[in-house]
mmCIF file of C-alpha atoms in Angstrom:
data_model
loop_
_atom_site.group_PDB
_atom_site.id
_atom_site.type_symbol
_atom_site.label_atom_id
_atom_site.label_comp_id
_atom_site.label_asym_id
_atom_site.label_seq_id
_atom_site.Cartn_x
_atom_site.Cartn_y
_atom_site.Cartn_z
ATOM 1 C CA MET A 1 -8.318 -5.282 -7.960
ATOM 2 C CA ASP A 2 -6.178 -6.997 -10.570
ATOM 3 C CA GLN A 3 -2.594 -5.844 -10.748
ATOM 4 C CA PRO A 4 -2.235 -3.312 -13.566
ATOM 5 C CA THR A 5 0.597 -2.945 -16.026
ATOM 6 C CA LEU A 6 2.159 0.518 -15.918
ATOM 7 C CA THR A 7 4.373 2.039 -18.585
ATOM 8 C CA ASP A 8 5.944 5.292 -19.639
ATOM 9 C CA GLY A 9 6.907 3.836 -23.020
ATOM 10 C CA VAL A 10 10.457 3.036 -21.878
ATOM 11 C CA VAL A 11 9.915 0.865 -18.800
ATOM 12 C CA TRP A 12 7.015 -1.444 -18.039
ATOM 13 C CA LEU A 13 5.944 -2.388 -14.534
ATOM 14 C CA THR A 14 4.129 -5.714 -14.721
ATOM 15 C CA PRO A 15 3.242 -8.518 -12.352
ATOM 16 C CA PHE A 16 6.026 -10.999 -11.692
ATOM 17 C CA THR A 17 5.311 -14.524 -12.923
ATOM 18 C CA VAL A 18 6.695 -17.888 -11.863
ATOM 19 C CA ALA A 19 8.667 -17.757 -15.145
ATOM 20 C CA ASP A 20 10.655 -14.899 -13.548
ATOM 21 C CA GLY A 21 11.950 -17.279 -10.862
ATOM 22 C CA THR A 22 15.506 -17.320 -12.184
ATOM 23 C CA ALA A 23 15.679 -13.516 -12.417
ATOM 24 C CA ILE A 24 14.286 -13.089 -8.900
ATOM 25 C CA GLY A 25 16.588 -15.750 -7.477
ATOM 26 C CA ASP A 26 19.582 -14.147 -9.160
ATOM 27 C CA PHE A 27 18.893 -10.589 -7.895
ATOM 28 C CA ASN A 28 20.962 -11.426 -4.806
ATOM 29 C CA LEU A 29 23.995 -12.382 -6.896
ATOM 30 C CA ASP A 30 24.616 -8.639 -7.037
ATOM 31 C CA GLU A 31 26.767 -7.494 -4.139
ATOM 32 C CA ALA A 32 25.175 -4.020 -4.019
ATOM 33 C CA HIS A 33 21.671 -5.536 -3.913
ATOM 34 C CA ARG A 34 22.680 -7.789 -1.007
ATOM 35 C CA LEU A 35 24.230 -4.832 0.795
ATOM 36 C CA TRP A 36 21.411 -2.284 0.523
ATOM 37 C CA PHE A 37 18.597 -4.838 0.943
ATOM 38 C CA ASP A 38 20.473 -6.561 3.813
ATOM 39 C CA GLN A 39 20.248 -9.982 2.187
ATOM 40 C CA PRO A 40 21.920 -13.182 3.419
ATOM 41 C CA PRO A 41 24.598 -14.972 1.377
ATOM 42 C CA VAL A 42 23.452 -16.401 -1.950
ATOM 43 C CA ASP A 43 22.952 -20.115 -2.474
ATOM 44 C CA PRO A 44 25.491 -21.256 -5.090
ATOM 45 C CA ASP A 45 22.981 -23.709 -6.609
ATOM 46 C CA ALA A 46 21.116 -22.101 -9.548
ATOM 47 C CA ASP A 47 18.152 -24.494 -9.170
ATOM 48 C CA VAL A 48 17.757 -23.568 -5.510
ATOM 49 C CA ARG A 49 17.839 -19.851 -6.422
ATOM 50 C CA ARG A 50 15.254 -20.411 -9.206
ATOM 51 C CA ARG A 51 12.880 -22.296 -6.878
ATOM 52 C CA HIS A 52 13.294 -19.576 -4.266
ATOM 53 C CA GLY A 53 12.498 -16.958 -6.941
ATOM 54 C CA GLU A 54 9.371 -18.870 -7.961
ATOM 55 C CA GLU A 55 8.226 -18.959 -4.332
ATOM 56 C CA VAL A 56 8.873 -15.222 -4.006
ATOM 57 C CA ALA A 57 6.816 -14.528 -7.178
ATOM 58 C CA GLU A 58 3.916 -16.514 -5.691
ATOM 59 C CA ARG A 59 4.269 -14.673 -2.361
ATOM 60 C CA TRP A 60 4.197 -11.325 -4.171
ATOM 61 C CA HIS A 61 0.970 -12.351 -5.962
ATOM 62 C CA ARG A 62 -0.645 -13.246 -2.632
ATOM 63 C CA ALA A 63 0.607 -9.991 -1.089
ATOM 64 C CA TRP A 64 -0.924 -7.995 -3.982
ATOM 65 C CA ARG A 65 -4.316 -9.627 -3.388
ATOM 66 C CA THR A 66 -4.191 -8.809 0.334
ATOM 67 C CA GLY A 67 -2.775 -5.317 -0.256
ATOM 68 C CA GLU A 68 0.296 -5.978 1.907
ATOM 69 C CA GLU A 69 2.870 -5.380 -0.850
ATOM 70 C CA LEU A 70 2.376 -4.065 -4.360
ATOM 71 C CA THR A 71 5.403 -5.477 -6.180
ATOM 72 C CA PHE A 72 6.133 -5.119 -9.886
ATOM 73 C CA ALA A 73 8.727 -6.488 -12.272
ATOM 74 C CA VAL A 74 10.626 -3.770 -14.119
ATOM 75 C CA ARG A 75 10.907 -4.643 -17.814
ATOM 76 C CA LEU A 76 11.944 -2.941 -21.050
ATOM 77 C CA ALA A 77 8.914 -4.394 -22.869
ATOM 78 C CA SER A 78 5.603 -5.696 -21.551
ATOM 79 C CA ASP A 79 6.755 -9.257 -22.213
ATOM 80 C CA GLY A 80 10.504 -8.670 -21.686
ATOM 81 C CA ASP A 81 12.815 -10.102 -19.075
ATOM 82 C CA ALA A 82 12.656 -8.757 -15.532
ATOM 83 C CA ILE A 83 15.568 -6.343 -15.084
ATOM 84 C CA GLY A 84 14.513 -5.263 -11.622
ATOM 85 C CA MET A 85 11.684 -4.741 -9.191
ATOM 86 C CA ALA A 86 9.697 -1.844 -7.753
ATOM 87 C CA GLU A 87 7.234 -2.078 -4.893
ATOM 88 C CA LEU A 88 4.932 -0.108 -2.672
ATOM 89 C CA ARG A 89 4.408 -1.189 0.931
ATOM 90 C CA PRO A 90 1.128 0.325 2.188
ATOM 91 C CA GLU A 91 0.939 1.708 5.717
ATOM 92 C CA THR A 92 -2.241 2.143 7.762
ATOM 93 C CA ASP A 93 -2.180 5.956 7.511
ATOM 94 C CA GLY A 94 -2.596 6.170 3.723
ATOM 95 C CA THR A 95 1.107 6.374 3.029
ATOM 96 C CA ALA A 96 3.306 3.806 1.299
ATOM 97 C CA GLY A 97 6.993 3.058 1.348
ATOM 98 C CA ILE A 98 8.630 2.540 -2.027
ATOM 99 C CA SER A 99 11.681 0.496 -2.907
ATOM 100 C CA TYR A 100 13.300 -0.624 -6.102
ATOM 101 C CA ALA A 101 16.272 -2.480 -7.542
ATOM 102 C CA ILE A 102 17.746 -2.698 -11.035
ATOM 103 C CA VAL A 103 20.203 -5.423 -12.074
ATOM 104 C CA PRO A 104 23.779 -4.187 -12.650
ATOM 105 C CA ALA A 105 23.746 -4.517 -16.460
ATOM 106 C CA PHE A 106 20.917 -1.942 -16.670
ATOM 107 C CA ARG A 107 22.031 0.582 -14.046
ATOM 108 C CA ARG A 108 23.096 4.157 -14.762
ATOM 109 C CA ARG A 109 20.597 4.537 -17.592
ATOM 110 C CA GLY A 110 17.842 6.268 -15.607
ATOM 111 C CA LEU A 111 15.638 3.155 -15.610
ATOM 112 C CA GLY A 112 15.405 3.013 -11.818
ATOM 113 C CA ALA A 113 14.275 6.649 -11.655
ATOM 114 C CA ARG A 114 11.695 5.976 -14.387
ATOM 115 C CA ALA A 115 10.345 2.936 -12.525
ATOM 116 C CA VAL A 116 10.201 4.801 -9.205
ATOM 117 C CA ARG A 117 8.501 7.836 -10.780
ATOM 118 C CA LEU A 118 5.992 5.629 -12.636
ATOM 119 C CA LEU A 119 5.096 3.640 -9.530
ATOM 120 C CA ALA A 120 4.901 6.728 -7.297
ATOM 121 C CA ASP A 121 2.638 8.443 -9.852
ATOM 122 C CA ALA A 122 0.327 5.409 -9.898
ATOM 123 C CA GLY A 123 0.399 5.166 -6.112
ATOM 124 C CA LEU A 124 -0.651 8.802 -5.710
ATOM 125 C CA ASP A 125 -2.994 9.134 -8.699
ATOM 126 C CA ARG A 126 -4.587 5.693 -9.106
ATOM 127 C CA LEU A 127 -4.082 3.790 -5.868
ATOM 128 C CA GLY A 128 -5.064 6.592 -3.506
ATOM 129 C CA PHE A 129 -1.975 7.007 -1.342
ATOM 130 C CA VAL A 130 -1.532 10.439 0.228
ATOM 131 C CA ARG A 131 2.241 10.191 0.556
ATOM 132 C CA ILE A 132 4.971 7.938 -0.835
ATOM 133 C CA GLU A 133 8.177 7.643 1.168
ATOM 134 C CA LEU A 134 11.562 6.453 -0.108
ATOM 135 C CA ARG A 135 14.198 5.605 2.485
ATOM 136 C CA CYS A 136 17.809 4.722 1.845
ATOM 137 C CA ASP A 137 20.954 4.331 3.896
ATOM 138 C CA VAL A 138 22.930 7.563 4.186
ATOM 139 C CA ASP A 139 25.802 5.948 2.277
ATOM 140 C CA ASN A 140 23.585 4.779 -0.605
ATOM 141 C CA VAL A 141 24.328 7.737 -2.862
ATOM 142 C CA ALA A 142 22.904 6.006 -5.967
ATOM 143 C CA SER A 143 19.470 5.558 -4.369
ATOM 144 C CA ALA A 144 19.483 9.125 -3.078
ATOM 145 C CA SER A 145 20.178 10.341 -6.610
ATOM 146 C CA THR A 146 17.418 8.088 -8.013
ATOM 147 C CA ALA A 147 14.939 9.491 -5.481
ATOM 148 C CA GLU A 148 15.740 13.051 -6.546
ATOM 149 C CA ARG A 149 15.556 12.224 -10.289
ATOM 150 C CA ALA A 150 12.164 10.578 -9.662
ATOM 151 C CA GLY A 151 10.792 13.803 -8.174
ATOM 152 C CA PHE A 152 11.081 12.960 -4.483
ATOM 153 C CA ARG A 153 11.930 15.701 -2.018
ATOM 154 C CA PHE A 154 14.521 15.227 0.687
ATOM 155 C CA GLU A 155 12.886 15.570 4.128
ATOM 156 C CA ARG A 156 15.388 14.539 6.779
ATOM 157 C CA ILE A 157 17.948 12.100 8.119
ATOM 158 C CA ASP A 158 16.502 9.566 10.559
ATOM 159 C CA ARG A 159 19.302 8.787 12.997
ATOM 160 C CA GLY A 160 19.693 5.089 13.805
ATOM 161 C CA ALA A 161 16.524 4.153 11.886
ATOM 162 C CA ALA A 162 17.834 0.935 10.326
ATOM 163 C CA VAL A 163 19.641 -2.096 11.697
ATOM 164 C CA PHE A 164 21.293 -4.543 9.321
ATOM 165 C CA GLU A 165 21.367 -8.264 10.117
ATOM 166 C CA HIS A 166 23.557 -9.648 7.325
ATOM 167 C CA VAL A 167 26.068 -6.940 6.414
ATOM 168 C CA GLU A 168 29.449 -7.688 7.946
ATOM 169 C CA GLY A 169 30.684 -4.688 9.920
ATOM 170 C CA TRP A 170 27.198 -3.164 10.206
ATOM 171 C CA ARG A 171 25.457 -6.083 11.905
ATOM 172 C CA ASP A 172 23.301 -4.938 14.829
ATOM 173 C CA THR A 173 24.603 -1.375 14.522
ATOM 174 C CA PRO A 174 21.972 1.337 13.984
ATOM 175 C CA ARG A 175 22.383 3.093 10.619
ATOM 176 C CA ASP A 176 21.100 6.514 9.584
ATOM 177 C CA GLU A 177 18.601 6.760 6.731
ATOM 178 C CA ARG A 178 17.800 9.524 4.263
ATOM 179 C CA VAL A 179 14.037 10.081 3.956
ATOM 180 C CA TYR A 180 12.471 11.381 0.732
ATOM 181 C CA SER A 181 8.782 11.816 -0.093
ATOM 182 C CA ARG A 182 6.248 12.629 -2.776
ATOM 183 C CA ARG A 183 2.693 13.835 -2.270
ATOM 184 C CA PRO A 184 -0.143 14.494 -4.718
ATOM 185 C CA GLY A 185 0.541 17.674 -6.653
ATOM 186 C CA ASP A 186 4.297 17.707 -6.055
ATOM 187 C CA GLU A 187 6.132 19.035 -9.081
ATOM 188 C CA THR A 188 8.326 16.246 -10.411
ATOM 189 C CA GLY A 189 10.174 18.143 -13.106
#
């Protein structure tokens, strides 16, 4: 299946293109993104980051075709700049994990919640998942709030569910995660 474009009229979820290489490469310039996605230090060379972003865009296209990852660019117009990403990671039991990121200049406007809601709706209604799960570190209050605004229900805290490799002070220390979910028919407000 070709990757669809999804929109609610405010945000568009579209395939990433190689032209988005700079945006993808620069996502990790954001300290919060590096923290919550457990990313290594950023290469200071803009060309290296762009090439890395181009490679990631190509990897995401391959992963879409195989069904391993369903990753979308978040945009404010169908042909606009990528201001973030949203993805579903299918599991073998018909569920999918969802994650997202919005660049700092566009945070606190509800765009992340719109993207998450839009992708979860498509995952449940069009892509056939029976459950979408959003996990975030217990200290990631912004993501917890986004999950709730996107219609996800809090289920539990998974003790020691995550281990960070790159975050100084948390390296190799189990971290607790909040677990939220949506299922077909859940009221999303």
